[in-house]
mmCIF file of C-alpha atoms in Angstrom:
data_model
loop_
_atom_site.group_PDB
_atom_site.id
_atom_site.type_symbol
_atom_site.label_atom_id
_atom_site.label_comp_id
_atom_site.label_asym_id
_atom_site.label_seq_id
_atom_site.Cartn_x
_atom_site.Cartn_y
_atom_site.Cartn_z
ATOM 1 C CA UNK A 1 -16.657 -82.733 13.100
ATOM 2 C CA UNK A 2 -13.537 -81.045 14.230
ATOM 3 C CA UNK A 3 -10.784 -82.759 16.140
ATOM 4 C CA UNK A 4 -8.159 -81.286 18.270
ATOM 5 C CA UNK A 5 -5.381 -82.972 20.008
ATOM 6 C CA UNK A 6 -5.047 -82.423 23.847
ATOM 7 C CA UNK A 7 -2.149 -84.547 25.049
ATOM 8 C CA UNK A 8 0.726 -82.901 27.143
ATOM 9 C CA UNK A 9 1.031 -79.163 27.407
ATOM 10 C CA UNK A 10 3.950 -79.215 24.815
ATOM 11 C CA UNK A 11 1.979 -81.307 22.393
ATOM 12 C CA UNK A 12 -1.043 -79.174 22.845
ATOM 13 C CA UNK A 13 0.938 -76.142 21.991
ATOM 14 C CA UNK A 14 2.660 -77.619 18.984
ATOM 15 C CA UNK A 15 -0.916 -78.790 17.797
ATOM 16 C CA UNK A 16 -2.397 -75.387 17.983
ATOM 17 C CA UNK A 17 0.479 -73.984 16.319
ATOM 18 C CA UNK A 18 0.061 -76.408 13.439
ATOM 19 C CA UNK A 19 -3.746 -75.654 13.136
ATOM 20 C CA UNK A 20 -2.955 -71.924 12.731
ATOM 21 C CA UNK A 21 0.344 -71.873 10.904
ATOM 22 C CA UNK A 22 -1.101 -73.528 7.524
ATOM 23 C CA UNK A 23 -4.403 -71.142 7.332
ATOM 24 C CA UNK A 24 -2.303 -68.042 8.190
ATOM 25 C CA UNK A 25 0.311 -69.076 5.675
ATOM 26 C CA UNK A 26 -2.405 -69.555 2.986
ATOM 27 C CA UNK A 27 -4.076 -66.431 3.821
ATOM 28 C CA UNK A 28 -0.851 -64.446 3.544
ATOM 29 C CA UNK A 29 -0.224 -65.794 0.268
ATOM 30 C CA UNK A 30 -3.762 -65.027 -0.735
ATOM 31 C CA UNK A 31 -3.558 -61.538 0.365
ATOM 32 C CA UNK A 32 -0.391 -60.881 -1.571
ATOM 33 C CA UNK A 33 -2.279 -62.063 -4.602
ATOM 34 C CA UNK A 34 -5.223 -59.796 -3.908
ATOM 35 C CA UNK A 35 -4.068 -56.550 -5.774
ATOM 36 C CA UNK A 36 -3.853 -58.693 -9.072
ATOM 37 C CA UNK A 37 -7.021 -60.092 -8.439
ATOM 38 C CA UNK A 38 -8.536 -56.684 -7.859
ATOM 39 C CA UNK A 39 -7.222 -55.215 -11.176
ATOM 40 C CA UNK A 40 -9.034 -58.078 -12.997
ATOM 41 C CA UNK A 41 -12.280 -57.794 -11.151
ATOM 42 C CA UNK A 42 -12.231 -54.009 -11.182
ATOM 43 C CA UNK A 43 -11.751 -53.790 -14.881
ATOM 44 C CA UNK A 44 -14.649 -56.072 -15.322
ATOM 45 C CA UNK A 45 -17.010 -54.143 -13.129
ATOM 46 C CA UNK A 46 -15.983 -50.840 -14.819
ATOM 47 C CA UNK A 47 -16.438 -52.068 -18.416
ATOM 48 C CA UNK A 48 -19.560 -54.030 -17.632
ATOM 49 C CA UNK A 49 -21.128 -50.671 -16.234
ATOM 50 C CA UNK A 50 -21.310 -49.333 -19.688
ATOM 51 C CA UNK A 51 -23.511 -52.204 -21.132
ATOM 52 C CA UNK A 52 -26.261 -52.237 -18.360
ATOM 53 C CA UNK A 53 -29.560 -51.509 -19.972
ATOM 54 C CA UNK A 54 -30.849 -48.678 -17.739
ATOM 55 C CA UNK A 55 -34.270 -47.248 -17.968
ATOM 56 C CA UNK A 56 -35.085 -43.937 -19.802
ATOM 57 C CA UNK A 57 -35.512 -42.159 -16.465
ATOM 58 C CA UNK A 58 -32.226 -43.172 -15.186
ATOM 59 C CA UNK A 59 -30.488 -42.233 -18.593
ATOM 60 C CA UNK A 60 -32.203 -38.890 -18.324
ATOM 61 C CA UNK A 61 -30.588 -38.263 -14.786
ATOM 62 C CA UNK A 62 -27.276 -39.602 -16.024
ATOM 63 C CA UNK A 63 -27.245 -37.069 -18.898
ATOM 64 C CA UNK A 64 -27.065 -34.338 -16.371
ATOM 65 C CA UNK A 65 -24.422 -36.126 -14.195
ATOM 66 C CA UNK A 66 -20.754 -35.822 -14.383
ATOM 67 C CA UNK A 67 -18.734 -38.865 -13.331
ATOM 68 C CA UNK A 68 -15.836 -38.018 -11.137
ATOM 69 C CA UNK A 69 -12.193 -38.490 -12.409
ATOM 70 C CA UNK A 70 -11.481 -41.143 -9.695
ATOM 71 C CA UNK A 71 -14.558 -43.202 -10.921
ATOM 72 C CA UNK A 72 -12.480 -46.169 -12.340
ATOM 73 C CA UNK A 73 -10.313 -46.144 -9.308
ATOM 74 C CA UNK A 74 -13.273 -46.488 -6.983
ATOM 75 C CA UNK A 75 -14.427 -49.594 -9.024
ATOM 76 C CA UNK A 76 -10.703 -50.917 -8.241
ATOM 77 C CA UNK A 77 -11.268 -50.073 -4.689
ATOM 78 C CA UNK A 78 -14.455 -51.948 -4.502
ATOM 79 C CA UNK A 79 -12.865 -54.993 -6.259
ATOM 80 C CA UNK A 80 -9.940 -54.802 -3.933
ATOM 81 C CA UNK A 81 -12.320 -54.772 -0.924
ATOM 82 C CA UNK A 82 -13.861 -58.012 -2.254
ATOM 83 C CA UNK A 83 -10.590 -59.647 -3.208
ATOM 84 C CA UNK A 84 -9.351 -59.306 0.420
ATOM 85 C CA UNK A 85 -12.406 -60.808 1.921
ATOM 86 C CA UNK A 86 -12.062 -63.618 -0.610
ATOM 87 C CA UNK A 87 -8.383 -64.178 0.326
ATOM 88 C CA UNK A 88 -9.312 -64.576 3.904
ATOM 89 C CA UNK A 89 -12.201 -66.937 3.388
ATOM 90 C CA UNK A 90 -10.255 -69.100 0.776
ATOM 91 C CA UNK A 91 -7.271 -69.260 3.098
ATOM 92 C CA UNK A 92 -9.093 -70.027 6.464
ATOM 93 C CA UNK A 93 -12.301 -71.911 5.641
ATOM 94 C CA UNK A 94 -12.346 -75.583 6.499
ATOM 95 C CA UNK A 95 -11.336 -78.061 3.620
ATOM 96 C CA UNK A 96 -13.781 -78.428 0.823
ATOM 97 C CA UNK A 97 -13.575 -75.940 -1.878
ATOM 98 C CA UNK A 98 -16.708 -76.360 -3.660
ATOM 99 C CA UNK A 99 -18.714 -75.990 -0.584
ATOM 100 C CA UNK A 100 -16.783 -72.949 0.679
ATOM 101 C CA UNK A 101 -17.310 -71.267 -2.780
ATOM 102 C CA UNK A 102 -21.015 -71.711 -2.747
ATOM 103 C CA UNK A 103 -21.696 -70.632 0.825
ATOM 104 C CA UNK A 104 -19.333 -67.676 0.376
ATOM 105 C CA UNK A 105 -20.858 -66.509 -2.952
ATOM 106 C CA UNK A 106 -24.432 -66.854 -1.386
ATOM 107 C CA UNK A 107 -23.558 -64.604 1.546
ATOM 108 C CA UNK A 108 -21.643 -62.345 -0.850
ATOM 109 C CA UNK A 109 -24.397 -61.721 -3.355
ATOM 110 C CA UNK A 110 -27.041 -61.498 -0.489
ATOM 111 C CA UNK A 111 -25.197 -59.074 1.733
ATOM 112 C CA UNK A 112 -23.483 -56.829 -1.047
ATOM 113 C CA UNK A 113 -26.658 -56.586 -3.475
ATOM 114 C CA UNK A 114 -29.818 -58.240 -2.456
ATOM 115 C CA UNK A 115 -30.209 -56.628 1.044
ATOM 116 C CA UNK A 116 -29.069 -52.888 0.052
ATOM 117 C CA UNK A 117 -31.369 -53.108 -2.982
ATOM 118 C CA UNK A 118 -34.326 -54.417 -1.153
ATOM 119 C CA UNK A 119 -36.202 -51.194 -1.253
ATOM 120 C CA UNK A 120 -35.967 -51.082 -5.081
ATOM 121 C CA UNK A 121 -36.945 -54.588 -5.629
ATOM 122 C CA UNK A 122 -40.158 -54.167 -3.094
ATOM 123 C CA UNK A 123 -41.251 -50.577 -3.762
ATOM 124 C CA UNK A 124 -39.733 -49.761 -7.170
ATOM 125 C CA UNK A 125 -38.164 -46.203 -7.634
ATOM 126 C CA UNK A 126 -38.281 -43.379 -4.985
ATOM 127 C CA UNK A 127 -36.161 -40.261 -4.458
ATOM 128 C CA UNK A 128 -32.401 -41.326 -4.209
ATOM 129 C CA UNK A 129 -33.346 -44.995 -4.948
ATOM 130 C CA UNK A 130 -33.095 -46.710 -8.366
ATOM 131 C CA UNK A 131 -36.003 -48.294 -9.999
ATOM 132 C CA UNK A 132 -36.805 -51.991 -9.776
ATOM 133 C CA UNK A 133 -35.399 -53.059 -13.359
ATOM 134 C CA UNK A 134 -32.404 -50.660 -12.844
ATOM 135 C CA UNK A 135 -31.534 -52.296 -9.722
ATOM 136 C CA UNK A 136 -31.948 -55.779 -10.999
ATOM 137 C CA UNK A 137 -29.937 -55.280 -14.203
ATOM 138 C CA UNK A 138 -26.984 -53.397 -12.560
ATOM 139 C CA UNK A 139 -26.870 -56.239 -9.783
ATOM 140 C CA UNK A 140 -27.183 -58.985 -12.295
ATOM 141 C CA UNK A 141 -24.080 -57.446 -14.369
ATOM 142 C CA UNK A 142 -21.955 -56.944 -11.277
ATOM 143 C CA UNK A 143 -22.824 -60.416 -9.711
ATOM 144 C CA UNK A 144 -21.863 -61.886 -13.079
ATOM 145 C CA UNK A 145 -18.531 -60.181 -12.955
ATOM 146 C CA UNK A 146 -17.891 -61.364 -9.315
ATOM 147 C CA UNK A 147 -18.829 -64.858 -10.375
ATOM 148 C CA UNK A 148 -16.026 -64.684 -13.007
ATOM 149 C CA UNK A 149 -13.908 -63.313 -10.287
ATOM 150 C CA UNK A 150 -14.676 -66.280 -8.089
ATOM 151 C CA UNK A 151 -13.238 -68.589 -10.740
ATOM 152 C CA UNK A 152 -10.179 -66.655 -10.782
ATOM 153 C CA UNK A 153 -10.017 -66.787 -7.038
ATOM 154 C CA UNK A 154 -10.464 -70.345 -6.970
ATOM 155 C CA UNK A 155 -7.534 -70.982 -9.645
ATOM 156 C CA UNK A 156 -5.209 -68.641 -7.679
ATOM 157 C CA UNK A 157 -6.032 -68.695 -3.977
ATOM 158 C CA UNK A 158 -4.784 -71.434 -1.768
ATOM 159 C CA UNK A 159 -7.164 -73.313 0.287
ATOM 160 C CA UNK A 160 -6.914 -75.570 3.584
ATOM 161 C CA UNK A 161 -6.175 -79.253 2.997
ATOM 162 C CA UNK A 162 -7.744 -82.196 4.996
ATOM 163 C CA UNK A 163 -5.492 -83.550 7.561
ATOM 164 C CA UNK A 164 -2.635 -85.898 6.538
ATOM 165 C CA UNK A 165 -2.453 -89.568 7.533
ATOM 166 C CA UNK A 166 0.759 -89.023 9.357
ATOM 167 C CA UNK A 167 -0.650 -86.238 11.508
ATOM 168 C CA UNK A 168 -0.417 -86.865 15.508
ATOM 169 C CA UNK A 169 -3.132 -88.961 17.083
ATOM 170 C CA UNK A 170 -6.158 -86.987 18.403
ATOM 171 C CA UNK A 171 -7.496 -87.439 21.939
ATOM 172 C CA UNK A 172 -10.343 -85.000 21.735
ATOM 173 C CA UNK A 173 -13.200 -84.639 19.275
ATOM 174 C CA UNK A 174 -15.092 -81.402 19.077
ATOM 175 C CA UNK A 175 -18.500 -81.309 17.276
ATOM 176 C CA UNK A 176 -20.732 -78.402 16.553
ATOM 177 C CA UNK A 177 -24.427 -79.521 16.641
ATOM 178 C CA UNK A 178 -27.046 -77.498 15.288
ATOM 179 C CA UNK A 179 -29.988 -76.232 17.400
ATOM 180 C CA UNK A 180 -32.999 -75.871 15.144
ATOM 181 C CA UNK A 181 -35.166 -74.145 17.768
ATOM 182 C CA UNK A 182 -32.528 -71.317 18.668
ATOM 183 C CA UNK A 183 -31.909 -70.852 14.961
ATOM 184 C CA UNK A 184 -35.682 -70.199 14.534
ATOM 185 C CA UNK A 185 -35.740 -67.742 17.474
ATOM 186 C CA UNK A 186 -32.881 -65.937 15.929
ATOM 187 C CA UNK A 187 -34.525 -65.579 12.783
ATOM 188 C CA UNK A 188 -37.623 -64.161 14.321
ATOM 189 C CA UNK A 189 -35.847 -61.876 16.927
ATOM 190 C CA UNK A 190 -33.224 -60.433 14.856
ATOM 191 C CA UNK A 191 -35.250 -58.706 12.456
ATOM 192 C CA UNK A 192 -37.013 -57.064 15.284
ATOM 193 C CA UNK A 193 -33.659 -55.933 16.744
ATOM 194 C CA UNK A 194 -32.763 -54.632 13.343
ATOM 195 C CA UNK A 195 -35.919 -52.511 13.095
ATOM 196 C CA UNK A 196 -35.252 -50.962 16.412
ATOM 197 C CA UNK A 197 -31.716 -50.122 15.398
ATOM 198 C CA UNK A 198 -32.962 -48.949 12.099
ATOM 199 C CA UNK A 199 -35.383 -46.200 13.301
ATOM 200 C CA UNK A 200 -32.828 -44.813 16.024
ATOM 201 C CA UNK A 201 -30.010 -44.525 13.152
ATOM 202 C CA UNK A 202 -32.412 -43.361 10.725
ATOM 203 C CA UNK A 203 -33.527 -40.462 12.750
ATOM 204 C CA UNK A 204 -30.499 -39.394 14.586
ATOM 205 C CA UNK A 205 -27.962 -40.001 11.697
ATOM 206 C CA UNK A 206 -30.145 -39.251 8.586
ATOM 207 C CA UNK A 207 -33.562 -37.634 9.092
ATOM 208 C CA UNK A 208 -32.041 -35.093 11.625
ATOM 209 C CA UNK A 209 -30.199 -33.610 8.667
ATOM 210 C CA UNK A 210 -31.806 -30.467 7.161
ATOM 211 C CA UNK A 211 -30.639 -31.195 3.683
ATOM 212 C CA UNK A 212 -32.168 -34.864 4.023
ATOM 213 C CA UNK A 213 -35.493 -33.496 4.894
ATOM 214 C CA UNK A 214 -35.415 -30.849 2.074
ATOM 215 C CA UNK A 215 -34.452 -33.664 -0.375
ATOM 216 C CA UNK A 216 -37.527 -35.653 0.719
ATOM 217 C CA UNK A 217 -39.947 -32.660 0.852
ATOM 218 C CA UNK A 218 -40.320 -32.523 4.715
ATOM 219 C CA UNK A 219 -39.406 -29.008 6.053
ATOM 220 C CA UNK A 220 -39.948 -29.462 9.988
ATOM 221 C CA UNK A 221 -38.261 -31.917 12.324
ATOM 222 C CA UNK A 222 -41.004 -33.043 14.757
ATOM 223 C CA UNK A 223 -38.503 -34.772 16.992
ATOM 224 C CA UNK A 224 -37.843 -38.634 17.230
ATOM 225 C CA UNK A 225 -41.411 -39.435 18.746
ATOM 226 C CA UNK A 226 -43.139 -37.278 16.056
ATOM 227 C CA UNK A 227 -40.927 -38.668 13.247
ATOM 228 C CA UNK A 228 -41.838 -42.339 14.399
ATOM 229 C CA UNK A 229 -45.578 -41.389 14.672
ATOM 230 C CA UNK A 230 -45.657 -39.876 11.207
ATOM 231 C CA UNK A 231 -44.048 -43.012 9.850
ATOM 232 C CA UNK A 232 -46.502 -45.428 11.361
ATOM 233 C CA UNK A 233 -49.335 -43.125 10.115
ATOM 234 C CA UNK A 234 -48.287 -42.121 6.821
ATOM 235 C CA UNK A 235 -45.174 -44.330 5.771
ATOM 236 C CA UNK A 236 -45.898 -47.731 7.073
ATOM 237 C CA UNK A 237 -43.881 -49.172 4.261
ATOM 238 C CA UNK A 238 -40.787 -48.255 6.117
ATOM 239 C CA UNK A 239 -41.614 -50.568 8.935
ATOM 240 C CA UNK A 240 -42.218 -53.386 6.509
ATOM 241 C CA UNK A 241 -38.953 -52.582 4.893
ATOM 242 C CA UNK A 242 -36.994 -52.579 8.055
ATOM 243 C CA UNK A 243 -38.422 -55.963 9.049
ATOM 244 C CA UNK A 244 -37.621 -57.490 5.528
ATOM 245 C CA UNK A 245 -34.201 -56.198 5.699
ATOM 246 C CA UNK A 246 -33.497 -57.498 9.152
ATOM 247 C CA UNK A 247 -34.810 -60.850 8.035
ATOM 248 C CA UNK A 248 -32.724 -60.821 4.796
ATOM 249 C CA UNK A 249 -29.560 -59.746 6.532
ATOM 250 C CA UNK A 250 -30.128 -62.513 9.090
ATOM 251 C CA UNK A 251 -30.792 -65.306 6.480
ATOM 252 C CA UNK A 252 -27.828 -64.308 4.197
ATOM 253 C CA UNK A 253 -25.522 -64.524 7.418
ATOM 254 C CA UNK A 254 -26.371 -68.285 7.865
ATOM 255 C CA UNK A 255 -24.061 -69.498 5.021
ATOM 256 C CA UNK A 256 -21.083 -67.888 6.624
ATOM 257 C CA UNK A 257 -22.124 -69.275 10.056
ATOM 258 C CA UNK A 258 -22.242 -72.813 8.953
ATOM 259 C CA UNK A 259 -18.801 -72.398 7.128
ATOM 260 C CA UNK A 260 -16.966 -70.853 10.208
ATOM 261 C CA UNK A 261 -18.958 -72.381 13.056
ATOM 262 C CA UNK A 262 -15.660 -73.392 14.673
ATOM 263 C CA UNK A 263 -13.973 -69.938 14.250
ATOM 264 C CA UNK A 264 -15.984 -67.290 16.092
ATOM 265 C CA UNK A 265 -13.545 -64.318 15.842
ATOM 266 C CA UNK A 266 -12.854 -64.801 12.138
ATOM 267 C CA UNK A 267 -16.718 -65.297 11.588
ATOM 268 C CA UNK A 268 -17.450 -61.988 13.252
ATOM 269 C CA UNK A 269 -14.757 -60.132 11.417
ATOM 270 C CA UNK A 270 -15.980 -61.447 7.999
ATOM 271 C CA UNK A 271 -19.597 -60.772 8.866
ATOM 272 C CA UNK A 272 -18.977 -57.207 9.547
ATOM 273 C CA UNK A 273 -16.945 -56.762 6.393
ATOM 274 C CA UNK A 274 -19.610 -58.457 4.187
ATOM 275 C CA UNK A 275 -22.301 -56.308 5.896
ATOM 276 C CA UNK A 276 -20.537 -53.086 4.840
ATOM 277 C CA UNK A 277 -19.586 -54.269 1.396
ATOM 278 C CA UNK A 278 -22.860 -52.878 -0.049
ATOM 279 C CA UNK A 279 -21.887 -49.445 1.373
ATOM 280 C CA UNK A 280 -18.303 -49.704 0.028
ATOM 281 C CA UNK A 281 -20.071 -50.269 -3.350
ATOM 282 C CA UNK A 282 -22.130 -47.122 -2.800
ATOM 283 C CA UNK A 283 -18.873 -45.227 -2.635
ATOM 284 C CA UNK A 284 -19.115 -45.039 -6.440
ATOM 285 C CA UNK A 285 -21.082 -41.989 -7.055
ATOM 286 C CA UNK A 286 -24.409 -42.441 -9.364
ATOM 287 C CA UNK A 287 -26.868 -39.779 -10.897
ATOM 288 C CA UNK A 288 -29.746 -41.012 -8.403
ATOM 289 C CA UNK A 289 -28.416 -39.831 -5.113
ATOM 290 C CA UNK A 290 -26.737 -36.593 -4.732
ATOM 291 C CA UNK A 291 -23.513 -36.368 -2.557
ATOM 292 C CA UNK A 292 -25.245 -34.214 0.028
ATOM 293 C CA UNK A 293 -27.684 -37.077 0.678
ATOM 294 C CA UNK A 294 -25.484 -39.938 -0.150
ATOM 295 C CA UNK A 295 -22.953 -39.280 2.671
ATOM 296 C CA UNK A 296 -25.458 -39.083 5.509
ATOM 297 C CA UNK A 297 -26.965 -42.207 4.051
ATOM 298 C CA UNK A 298 -23.551 -44.013 4.184
ATOM 299 C CA UNK A 299 -22.977 -42.777 7.805
ATOM 300 C CA UNK A 300 -26.384 -43.745 8.995
ATOM 301 C CA UNK A 301 -26.338 -47.247 7.405
ATOM 302 C CA UNK A 302 -22.639 -47.880 8.175
ATOM 303 C CA UNK A 303 -23.346 -47.390 11.960
ATOM 304 C CA UNK A 304 -26.496 -49.429 11.815
ATOM 305 C CA UNK A 305 -25.029 -52.332 9.843
ATOM 306 C CA UNK A 306 -21.669 -52.369 12.066
ATOM 307 C CA UNK A 307 -23.810 -52.675 15.323
ATOM 308 C CA UNK A 308 -26.120 -55.240 13.699
ATOM 309 C CA UNK A 309 -23.495 -57.269 12.079
ATOM 310 C CA UNK A 310 -21.655 -57.686 15.541
ATOM 311 C CA UNK A 311 -24.736 -58.359 17.576
ATOM 312 C CA UNK A 312 -26.192 -60.680 15.020
ATOM 313 C CA UNK A 313 -22.742 -62.553 14.734
ATOM 314 C CA UNK A 314 -22.431 -63.153 18.207
ATOM 315 C CA UNK A 315 -26.054 -64.205 19.158
ATOM 316 C CA UNK A 316 -26.001 -66.550 15.938
ATOM 317 C CA UNK A 317 -22.656 -68.068 16.809
ATOM 318 C CA UNK A 318 -23.348 -68.600 20.493
ATOM 319 C CA UNK A 319 -26.882 -69.808 20.552
ATOM 320 C CA UNK A 320 -27.305 -71.741 17.124
ATOM 321 C CA UNK A 321 -24.658 -74.317 17.495
ATOM 322 C CA UNK A 322 -23.912 -76.365 20.717
ATOM 323 C CA UNK A 323 -20.293 -77.189 21.103
ATOM 324 C CA UNK A 324 -19.798 -81.018 22.212
ATOM 325 C CA UNK A 325 -16.297 -82.242 23.487
ATOM 326 C CA UNK A 326 -15.733 -86.013 23.566
ATOM 327 C CA UNK A 327 -12.667 -87.864 24.721
ATOM 328 C CA UNK A 328 -11.290 -90.322 22.149
ATOM 329 C CA UNK A 329 -9.790 -93.747 23.300
ATOM 330 C CA UNK A 330 -6.020 -94.006 22.926
ATOM 331 C CA UNK A 331 -4.995 -94.727 19.396
ATOM 332 C CA UNK A 332 -2.206 -97.577 18.720
ATOM 333 C CA UNK A 333 0.352 -96.358 16.441
ATOM 334 C CA UNK A 334 -0.093 -97.639 12.895
ATOM 335 C CA UNK A 335 1.910 -100.664 11.935
ATOM 336 C CA UNK A 336 5.084 -99.898 9.878
ATOM 337 C CA UNK A 337 4.978 -101.139 6.365
ATOM 338 C CA UNK A 338 7.690 -103.384 5.390
ATOM 339 C CA UNK A 339 9.064 -103.787 1.978
ATOM 340 C CA UNK A 340 9.854 -107.212 0.315
ATOM 341 C CA UNK A 341 13.506 -106.647 0.413
ATOM 342 C CA UNK A 342 13.269 -105.781 4.167
ATOM 343 C CA UNK A 343 11.373 -108.955 4.874
ATOM 344 C CA UNK A 344 13.858 -111.002 3.034
ATOM 345 C CA UNK A 345 16.758 -109.398 5.016
ATOM 346 C CA UNK A 346 14.858 -109.955 8.353
ATOM 347 C CA UNK A 347 14.146 -113.602 7.435
ATOM 348 C CA UNK A 348 17.763 -114.009 6.676
ATOM 349 C CA UNK A 349 19.070 -112.608 9.894
ATOM 350 C CA UNK A 350 16.531 -114.848 11.917
ATOM 351 C CA UNK A 351 17.739 -117.933 10.211
ATOM 352 C CA UNK A 352 21.326 -117.066 10.808
ATOM 353 C CA UNK A 353 20.574 -116.589 14.503
ATOM 354 C CA UNK A 354 18.805 -119.729 14.685
ATOM 355 C CA UNK A 355 21.690 -121.692 12.986
ATOM 356 C CA UNK A 356 24.295 -120.171 15.475
ATOM 357 C CA UNK A 357 21.886 -121.194 18.376
ATOM 358 C CA UNK A 358 22.168 -125.010 17.251
ATOM 359 C CA UNK A 359 26.033 -124.999 16.925
ATOM 360 C CA UNK A 360 28.414 -125.880 19.979
ATOM 361 C CA UNK A 361 28.907 -123.195 22.571
ATOM 362 C CA UNK A 362 32.165 -121.651 23.398
ATOM 363 C CA UNK A 363 32.525 -123.647 26.796
ATOM 364 C CA UNK A 364 31.854 -127.007 24.963
ATOM 365 C CA UNK A 365 34.438 -126.001 22.162
ATOM 366 C CA UNK A 366 36.942 -125.177 25.184
ATOM 367 C CA UNK A 367 36.412 -128.701 26.841
ATOM 368 C CA UNK A 368 37.181 -130.515 23.528
ATOM 369 C CA UNK A 369 40.332 -128.639 23.051
ATOM 370 C CA UNK A 370 41.463 -129.427 26.627
ATOM 371 C CA UNK A 371 40.772 -133.098 26.294
ATOM 372 C CA UNK A 372 42.745 -133.439 23.120
ATOM 373 C CA UNK A 373 45.818 -131.792 24.773
ATOM 374 C CA UNK A 374 45.553 -134.130 27.579
ATOM 375 C CA UNK A 375 45.190 -137.102 25.437
ATOM 376 C CA UNK A 376 42.021 -138.133 26.664
#
């Protein structure tokens, strides 16, 4: 449950400022540390790449491949991209570091490695796509490096803290209740939407390219309808793959949804960045996919994943959770704690006051003095 104060206008503005100031301050400090985190993580990724046990077919292609001079810097760029995302997540997620790290790491490995490598995992090697074991070993080594990076993030990045006892009293409670039926509906519908978007992007941004068709051994372009019919008749596995990828992207979005159910805009931004992280990783050249094919592939999938990330994020965040606002009864201010010394001083003052009340009043004393003077 997330509670937000709703007192006067001034109190509400102050409360909102307090709610945003600490996460923004933490996120700013985390972002300032991101370059140092990226150097450590990038070095891990670069050196780990030399120990991956690739297959003989991959090594044969790698023997004819010349790595670009900027290769190490591309590893650093990918590490910086992940470090910046982690800086935002650590600085803005609700309190609870262990839960936050688990949910974030699950979405990270799913959206950055599992979903982009799903074709290799399901169908093994194909033109431009690494074999199953090559994909598994490379992903395992990189995920291991990122896991070590997560430990470094946890030690250096600031996280949100639970509310303090002296926080202002809260008059409104906001709770986000899960809708299981809508969750199931989204898990069923979103893969269908992804499949539709996949074939549109695949044809107009990828298959329409003559170099791409030549790479796959198809000389003619039969138009959009002809290409779809050919897929359904001869390459039905592409339809299965699109549905599987849509399902995988939807499922691996859920951990971040549960983590940021109270912050829609931030969730959408992080969702887009995580969807595109697999393509940022593919900016590092490899011997499997030539540059003439890799760039159309990145453009096609970049447009597809951006649109689907926004659409899936909006639908999941709006439909899966129901926002419930409850007014809380007025809270009495907490009793002030009194120290023993203060209690003794209060008792002494009360005793002196009581003794003074028992003595003669000023009027009585004046009457006595007057009687003495008169000789009475």
